[in-house]
Short mmCIF file of N, CA and C in Angstrom, two decimals:
data_model
loop_
_atom_site.label_atom_id
_atom_site.label_comp_id
_atom_site.label_asym_id
_atom_site.label_seq_id
_atom_site.Cartn_x
_atom_site.Cartn_y
_atom_site.Cartn_z
N UNK Z 1 -5.90 96.86 -11.96
CA UNK Z 1 -6.85 97.93 -12.25
C UNK Z 1 -8.28 97.37 -12.21
N UNK Z 2 -9.18 98.25 -11.88
CA UNK Z 2 -10.58 97.86 -11.78
C UNK Z 2 -11.19 97.62 -13.15
N UNK Z 3 -11.95 96.55 -13.27
CA UNK Z 3 -12.69 96.28 -14.49
C UNK Z 3 -14.15 96.66 -14.34
N UNK Z 4 -14.44 97.47 -13.30
CA UNK Z 4 -15.82 97.89 -13.03
C UNK Z 4 -16.03 99.31 -13.58
N UNK Z 5 -17.02 99.45 -14.44
CA UNK Z 5 -17.37 100.75 -14.98
C UNK Z 5 -18.81 101.07 -14.58
N UNK Z 6 -19.03 102.33 -14.25
CA UNK Z 6 -20.37 102.78 -13.89
C UNK Z 6 -20.70 104.03 -14.70
N UNK Z 7 -21.89 104.04 -15.27
CA UNK Z 7 -22.37 105.22 -15.98
C UNK Z 7 -23.60 105.71 -15.21
N UNK Z 8 -23.46 106.87 -14.59
CA UNK Z 8 -24.58 107.47 -13.86
C UNK Z 8 -25.22 108.49 -14.79
N UNK Z 9 -26.54 108.38 -14.95
CA UNK Z 9 -27.24 109.23 -15.90
C UNK Z 9 -28.49 109.82 -15.27
N UNK Z 10 -28.94 110.94 -15.80
CA UNK Z 10 -30.12 111.62 -15.26
C UNK Z 10 -31.40 111.02 -15.84
N UNK Z 11 -32.25 110.51 -14.94
CA UNK Z 11 -33.52 109.95 -15.39
C UNK Z 11 -34.50 111.06 -15.79
N UNK Z 12 -34.40 112.21 -15.11
CA UNK Z 12 -35.29 113.34 -15.42
C UNK Z 12 -35.04 113.85 -16.85
N UNK Z 13 -33.80 113.76 -17.28
CA UNK Z 13 -33.41 114.24 -18.62
C UNK Z 13 -33.63 113.17 -19.69
N UNK Z 14 -34.01 111.98 -19.25
CA UNK Z 14 -34.23 110.84 -20.16
C UNK Z 14 -32.96 110.47 -20.92
N UNK Z 15 -31.88 110.35 -20.18
CA UNK Z 15 -30.60 110.02 -20.79
C UNK Z 15 -30.26 108.54 -20.73
N UNK Z 16 -31.23 107.69 -20.37
CA UNK Z 16 -30.98 106.25 -20.37
C UNK Z 16 -30.53 105.75 -21.75
N UNK Z 17 -31.20 106.12 -22.84
CA UNK Z 17 -30.74 105.61 -24.14
C UNK Z 17 -29.28 105.97 -24.44
N UNK Z 18 -28.89 107.17 -24.10
CA UNK Z 18 -27.50 107.60 -24.31
C UNK Z 18 -26.55 106.77 -23.44
N UNK Z 19 -26.92 106.57 -22.18
CA UNK Z 19 -26.08 105.78 -21.27
C UNK Z 19 -25.99 104.33 -21.73
N UNK Z 20 -27.11 103.76 -22.17
CA UNK Z 20 -27.13 102.37 -22.62
C UNK Z 20 -26.29 102.19 -23.89
N UNK Z 21 -26.36 103.17 -24.79
CA UNK Z 21 -25.57 103.11 -26.02
C UNK Z 21 -24.08 103.16 -25.69
N UNK Z 22 -23.70 104.07 -24.78
CA UNK Z 22 -22.30 104.17 -24.38
C UNK Z 22 -21.85 102.88 -23.69
N UNK Z 23 -22.72 102.31 -22.86
CA UNK Z 23 -22.40 101.04 -22.19
C UNK Z 23 -22.14 99.95 -23.22
N UNK Z 24 -22.97 99.89 -24.25
CA UNK Z 24 -22.79 98.88 -25.30
C UNK Z 24 -21.47 99.08 -26.02
N UNK Z 25 -21.12 100.32 -26.31
CA UNK Z 25 -19.84 100.62 -26.96
C UNK Z 25 -18.66 100.14 -26.10
N UNK Z 26 -18.73 100.42 -24.80
CA UNK Z 26 -17.64 100.03 -23.90
C UNK Z 26 -17.56 98.52 -23.74
N UNK Z 27 -18.70 97.87 -23.59
CA UNK Z 27 -18.71 96.41 -23.42
C UNK Z 27 -18.21 95.70 -24.68
N UNK Z 28 -18.53 96.25 -25.84
CA UNK Z 28 -18.06 95.66 -27.09
C UNK Z 28 -16.55 95.83 -27.23
N UNK Z 29 -16.04 96.99 -26.90
CA UNK Z 29 -14.61 97.28 -27.04
C UNK Z 29 -13.77 96.55 -26.01
N UNK Z 30 -14.27 96.48 -24.77
CA UNK Z 30 -13.48 95.90 -23.67
C UNK Z 30 -14.13 94.64 -23.12
N UNK Z 31 -14.55 93.75 -24.01
CA UNK Z 31 -15.30 92.57 -23.56
C UNK Z 31 -14.50 91.63 -22.67
N UNK Z 32 -13.17 91.64 -22.79
CA UNK Z 32 -12.39 90.77 -21.91
C UNK Z 32 -11.83 91.51 -20.70
N UNK Z 33 -11.77 92.84 -20.75
CA UNK Z 33 -11.19 93.61 -19.65
C UNK Z 33 -12.20 94.01 -18.58
N UNK Z 34 -13.45 94.21 -18.98
CA UNK Z 34 -14.46 94.68 -18.02
C UNK Z 34 -15.10 93.49 -17.31
N UNK Z 35 -15.21 93.60 -16.01
CA UNK Z 35 -15.88 92.57 -15.23
C UNK Z 35 -17.33 92.94 -14.94
N UNK Z 36 -17.62 94.24 -15.04
CA UNK Z 36 -18.98 94.70 -14.75
C UNK Z 36 -19.16 96.09 -15.33
N UNK Z 37 -20.36 96.35 -15.83
CA UNK Z 37 -20.72 97.69 -16.25
C UNK Z 37 -22.11 97.97 -15.71
N UNK Z 38 -22.20 98.99 -14.87
CA UNK Z 38 -23.46 99.32 -14.21
C UNK Z 38 -24.03 100.62 -14.76
N UNK Z 39 -25.33 100.63 -14.92
CA UNK Z 39 -26.06 101.86 -15.25
C UNK Z 39 -26.73 102.31 -13.97
N UNK Z 40 -26.40 103.53 -13.54
CA UNK Z 40 -26.89 104.03 -12.26
C UNK Z 40 -27.82 105.22 -12.48
N UNK Z 41 -29.11 105.06 -12.20
CA UNK Z 41 -30.03 106.18 -12.36
C UNK Z 41 -29.70 107.31 -11.39
N UNK Z 42 -29.75 108.54 -11.89
CA UNK Z 42 -29.49 109.71 -11.06
C UNK Z 42 -30.45 110.83 -11.46
N UNK Z 43 -30.23 112.00 -10.88
CA UNK Z 43 -31.07 113.15 -11.17
C UNK Z 43 -30.20 114.39 -11.29
N UNK Z 44 -30.82 115.49 -11.65
CA UNK Z 44 -30.12 116.77 -11.64
C UNK Z 44 -29.15 116.97 -12.80
N UNK Z 45 -29.38 116.30 -13.92
CA UNK Z 45 -28.53 116.51 -15.08
C UNK Z 45 -27.21 115.76 -15.05
N UNK Z 46 -27.11 114.74 -14.20
CA UNK Z 46 -25.86 114.00 -14.07
C UNK Z 46 -25.63 113.09 -15.28
N UNK Z 47 -24.39 113.05 -15.74
CA UNK Z 47 -23.93 112.04 -16.70
C UNK Z 47 -22.44 111.87 -16.43
N UNK Z 48 -22.13 110.85 -15.63
CA UNK Z 48 -20.76 110.64 -15.15
C UNK Z 48 -20.35 109.20 -15.43
N UNK Z 49 -19.13 109.03 -15.92
CA UNK Z 49 -18.56 107.70 -16.16
C UNK Z 49 -17.44 107.50 -15.15
N UNK Z 50 -17.49 106.37 -14.45
CA UNK Z 50 -16.45 106.04 -13.47
C UNK Z 50 -15.84 104.69 -13.81
N UNK Z 51 -14.53 104.58 -13.56
CA UNK Z 51 -13.84 103.30 -13.60
C UNK Z 51 -13.39 103.07 -12.17
N UNK Z 52 -13.94 102.04 -11.54
CA UNK Z 52 -13.72 101.88 -10.10
C UNK Z 52 -14.33 103.09 -9.41
N UNK Z 53 -13.54 103.75 -8.58
CA UNK Z 53 -14.03 104.94 -7.88
C UNK Z 53 -13.61 106.24 -8.57
N UNK Z 54 -12.91 106.13 -9.69
CA UNK Z 54 -12.37 107.31 -10.36
C UNK Z 54 -13.31 107.83 -11.44
N UNK Z 55 -13.63 109.11 -11.37
CA UNK Z 55 -14.44 109.74 -12.41
C UNK Z 55 -13.55 109.96 -13.63
N UNK Z 56 -13.94 109.40 -14.77
CA UNK Z 56 -13.17 109.58 -16.00
C UNK Z 56 -13.88 110.50 -16.99
N UNK Z 57 -15.17 110.76 -16.75
CA UNK Z 57 -15.90 111.72 -17.59
C UNK Z 57 -17.06 112.30 -16.79
N UNK Z 58 -17.18 113.63 -16.81
CA UNK Z 58 -18.28 114.30 -16.14
C UNK Z 58 -18.86 115.33 -17.10
N UNK Z 59 -20.11 115.14 -17.48
CA UNK Z 59 -20.76 116.03 -18.44
C UNK Z 59 -20.73 117.48 -17.99
N UNK Z 60 -20.81 117.72 -16.68
CA UNK Z 60 -20.83 119.10 -16.19
C UNK Z 60 -19.54 119.85 -16.51
N UNK Z 61 -18.44 119.11 -16.54
CA UNK Z 61 -17.14 119.74 -16.80
C UNK Z 61 -16.70 119.59 -18.26
N UNK Z 62 -17.09 118.50 -18.90
CA UNK Z 62 -16.54 118.18 -20.22
C UNK Z 62 -17.58 118.11 -21.33
N UNK Z 63 -18.87 118.29 -21.00
CA UNK Z 63 -19.90 118.12 -22.02
C UNK Z 63 -20.17 116.65 -22.26
N UNK Z 64 -21.08 116.36 -23.17
CA UNK Z 64 -21.35 114.96 -23.48
C UNK Z 64 -20.17 114.35 -24.20
N UNK Z 65 -19.83 113.12 -23.83
CA UNK Z 65 -18.63 112.51 -24.41
C UNK Z 65 -18.87 111.90 -25.78
N UNK Z 66 -17.85 111.99 -26.60
CA UNK Z 66 -17.79 111.16 -27.80
C UNK Z 66 -17.33 109.79 -27.33
N UNK Z 67 -17.86 108.73 -27.91
CA UNK Z 67 -17.46 107.38 -27.46
C UNK Z 67 -15.95 107.17 -27.47
N UNK Z 68 -15.26 107.68 -28.47
CA UNK Z 68 -13.81 107.47 -28.56
C UNK Z 68 -13.08 108.07 -27.37
N UNK Z 69 -13.52 109.24 -26.92
CA UNK Z 69 -12.88 109.89 -25.77
C UNK Z 69 -13.06 109.05 -24.50
N UNK Z 70 -14.25 108.51 -24.30
CA UNK Z 70 -14.50 107.68 -23.12
C UNK Z 70 -13.73 106.37 -23.25
N UNK Z 71 -13.70 105.80 -24.44
CA UNK Z 71 -12.95 104.55 -24.64
C UNK Z 71 -11.48 104.76 -24.29
N UNK Z 72 -10.91 105.89 -24.70
CA UNK Z 72 -9.51 106.18 -24.36
C UNK Z 72 -9.31 106.24 -22.85
N UNK Z 73 -10.23 106.95 -22.17
CA UNK Z 73 -10.11 107.11 -20.71
C UNK Z 73 -10.24 105.76 -20.01
N UNK Z 74 -11.17 104.93 -20.46
CA UNK Z 74 -11.35 103.61 -19.86
C UNK Z 74 -10.15 102.72 -20.19
N UNK Z 75 -9.72 102.74 -21.45
CA UNK Z 75 -8.56 101.94 -21.86
C UNK Z 75 -7.33 102.25 -21.02
N UNK Z 76 -7.10 103.54 -20.76
CA UNK Z 76 -5.93 103.93 -19.99
C UNK Z 76 -5.94 103.35 -18.59
N UNK Z 77 -7.11 102.97 -18.11
CA UNK Z 77 -7.22 102.41 -16.76
C UNK Z 77 -7.35 100.90 -16.74
N UNK Z 78 -7.98 100.29 -17.74
CA UNK Z 78 -8.19 98.84 -17.70
C UNK Z 78 -7.28 98.06 -18.64
N UNK Z 79 -6.72 98.74 -19.65
CA UNK Z 79 -5.86 98.05 -20.61
C UNK Z 79 -4.80 99.00 -21.15
N UNK Z 80 -3.95 99.55 -20.27
CA UNK Z 80 -2.95 100.52 -20.70
C UNK Z 80 -2.07 99.96 -21.81
N UNK Z 81 -1.81 100.79 -22.79
CA UNK Z 81 -0.95 100.37 -23.89
C UNK Z 81 -1.68 99.69 -25.03
N UNK Z 82 -2.93 99.31 -24.81
CA UNK Z 82 -3.70 98.65 -25.85
C UNK Z 82 -4.14 99.67 -26.90
N UNK Z 83 -4.08 99.28 -28.16
CA UNK Z 83 -4.56 100.17 -29.21
C UNK Z 83 -6.07 100.01 -29.37
N UNK Z 84 -6.71 101.10 -29.77
CA UNK Z 84 -8.15 101.05 -30.02
C UNK Z 84 -8.43 100.92 -31.52
N UNK Z 85 -7.40 100.67 -32.29
CA UNK Z 85 -7.57 100.44 -33.72
C UNK Z 85 -8.06 101.69 -34.44
N UNK Z 86 -8.99 101.51 -35.35
CA UNK Z 86 -9.44 102.61 -36.21
C UNK Z 86 -10.09 103.75 -35.44
N UNK Z 87 -10.68 103.47 -34.29
CA UNK Z 87 -11.36 104.54 -33.54
C UNK Z 87 -10.37 105.48 -32.84
N UNK Z 88 -9.09 105.11 -32.85
CA UNK Z 88 -8.09 105.96 -32.18
C UNK Z 88 -7.63 107.11 -33.06
N UNK Z 89 -7.87 107.02 -34.35
CA UNK Z 89 -7.38 108.05 -35.28
C UNK Z 89 -8.17 109.32 -35.21
#
């Protein structure tokens, strides 16, 4: 499985702080599983999280993500079967 995560965020909406915070959450949780986490500037209200080439969260369809929901989606792709501990409850 890919250890590459990309968070594409809208620069016009000033969503860099939100994207950076989510990136920090993911890097902290999956420090041994992720090989790279990229922040990709975008426009038009985009906020999309990808693992490899697969979209695991799209704000347009799902709203802004709670970190736990994104962690679950990423975990299912980079560390299947791993528990997320207290944040899974």
